[in-house]
CSV table of C-alpha atoms in Angstrom, one decimal:
chain,number,residue,atom,x,y,z
A,1064,MET,CA,128.6,52.3,132.5
A,1065,ALA,CA,126.3,52.8,129.4
A,1066,PHE,CA,127.5,52.1,125.9
A,1067,TYR,CA,125.6,54.3,123.5
A,1068,ARG,CA,126.2,57.1,121.0
A,1069,ILE,CA,124.1,60.1,120.2
A,1070,CYS,CA,123.0,61.0,116.6
A,1071,PRO,CA,124.6,64.3,115.7
A,1072,ASP,CA,121.6,65.3,113.6
A,1073,CYS,CA,118.5,64.5,115.8
A,1074,GLY,CA,120.0,63.8,119.2
A,1075,ALA,CA,118.6,60.2,119.5
A,1076,TYR,CA,120.4,57.8,121.8
A,1077,LEU,CA,121.6,54.8,119.7
A,1078,ASP,CA,122.8,51.3,120.7
A,1079,PRO,CA,126.2,50.2,119.5
A,1080,GLY,CA,126.0,49.5,115.8
A,1081,GLU,CA,122.5,50.9,115.5
A,1082,ARG,CA,121.8,53.3,112.6
A,1083,CYS,CA,119.5,56.3,113.2
A,1084,SER,CA,116.3,56.4,111.1
A,1085,CYS,CA,116.2,60.2,111.0
A,1086,HIS,CA,118.0,60.2,107.6
A,1087,GLU,CA,115.6,57.8,106.1
A,1088,GLU,CA,112.6,59.8,107.4
A,1089,ARG,CA,114.0,62.9,105.8
A,1090,LEU,CA,114.5,61.2,102.4
A,1091,ILE,CA,110.9,59.8,102.5
A,1092,GLU,CA,109.5,63.3,103.4
A,1093,MET,CA,111.5,64.9,100.5
A,1094,GLU,CA,110.2,62.3,98.0
A,1095,ARG,CA,106.7,62.9,99.2
A,1096,LYS,CA,107.0,66.6,98.8
A,1097,GLU,CA,108.5,66.2,95.3
A,1098,LYS,CA,105.6,63.9,94.2
A,1099,ALA,CA,103.1,66.4,95.6
A,1100,THR,CA,104.7,69.3,93.7
A,1101,ALA,CA,104.9,67.3,90.5
A,1102,PHE,CA,101.2,66.5,90.9
A,1103,VAL,CA,100.2,70.1,91.4
A,1104,GLU,CA,102.3,71.2,88.5
A,1105,LYS,CA,100.6,68.6,86.3
A,1106,MET,CA,97.1,69.5,87.4
A,1107,VAL,CA,97.3,73.3,87.4
A,1108,LYS,CA,97.8,75.3,84.3
A,1109,GLU,CA,98.5,79.0,84.0
A,1110,GLU,CA,96.5,80.8,81.4
A,1111,ARG,CA,97.8,83.8,79.4
A,1112,ASN,CA,96.1,86.3,81.7
A,1113,GLY,CA,97.8,84.8,84.8
A,1114,GLN,CA,94.8,82.9,86.1
A,1115,LEU,CA,95.3,79.3,87.3
A,1116,ARG,CA,93.1,76.6,85.8
A,1117,LEU,CA,92.7,73.0,86.8
A,1118,ALA,CA,93.6,70.7,84.0
A,1119,VAL,CA,90.8,68.1,84.1
């Protein structure tokens, strides 16, 4: 008889007491996307006529 549980979010089979890493991976991915968005917003400026310009 096997003793394990299944993560309700990703379906991974986990040992007793083991924590699933899917939550950590999601947080890391969200942080990476937020940093990329902030970088683009910092580097791209919109002019009055609607054109985008790189702020160098």
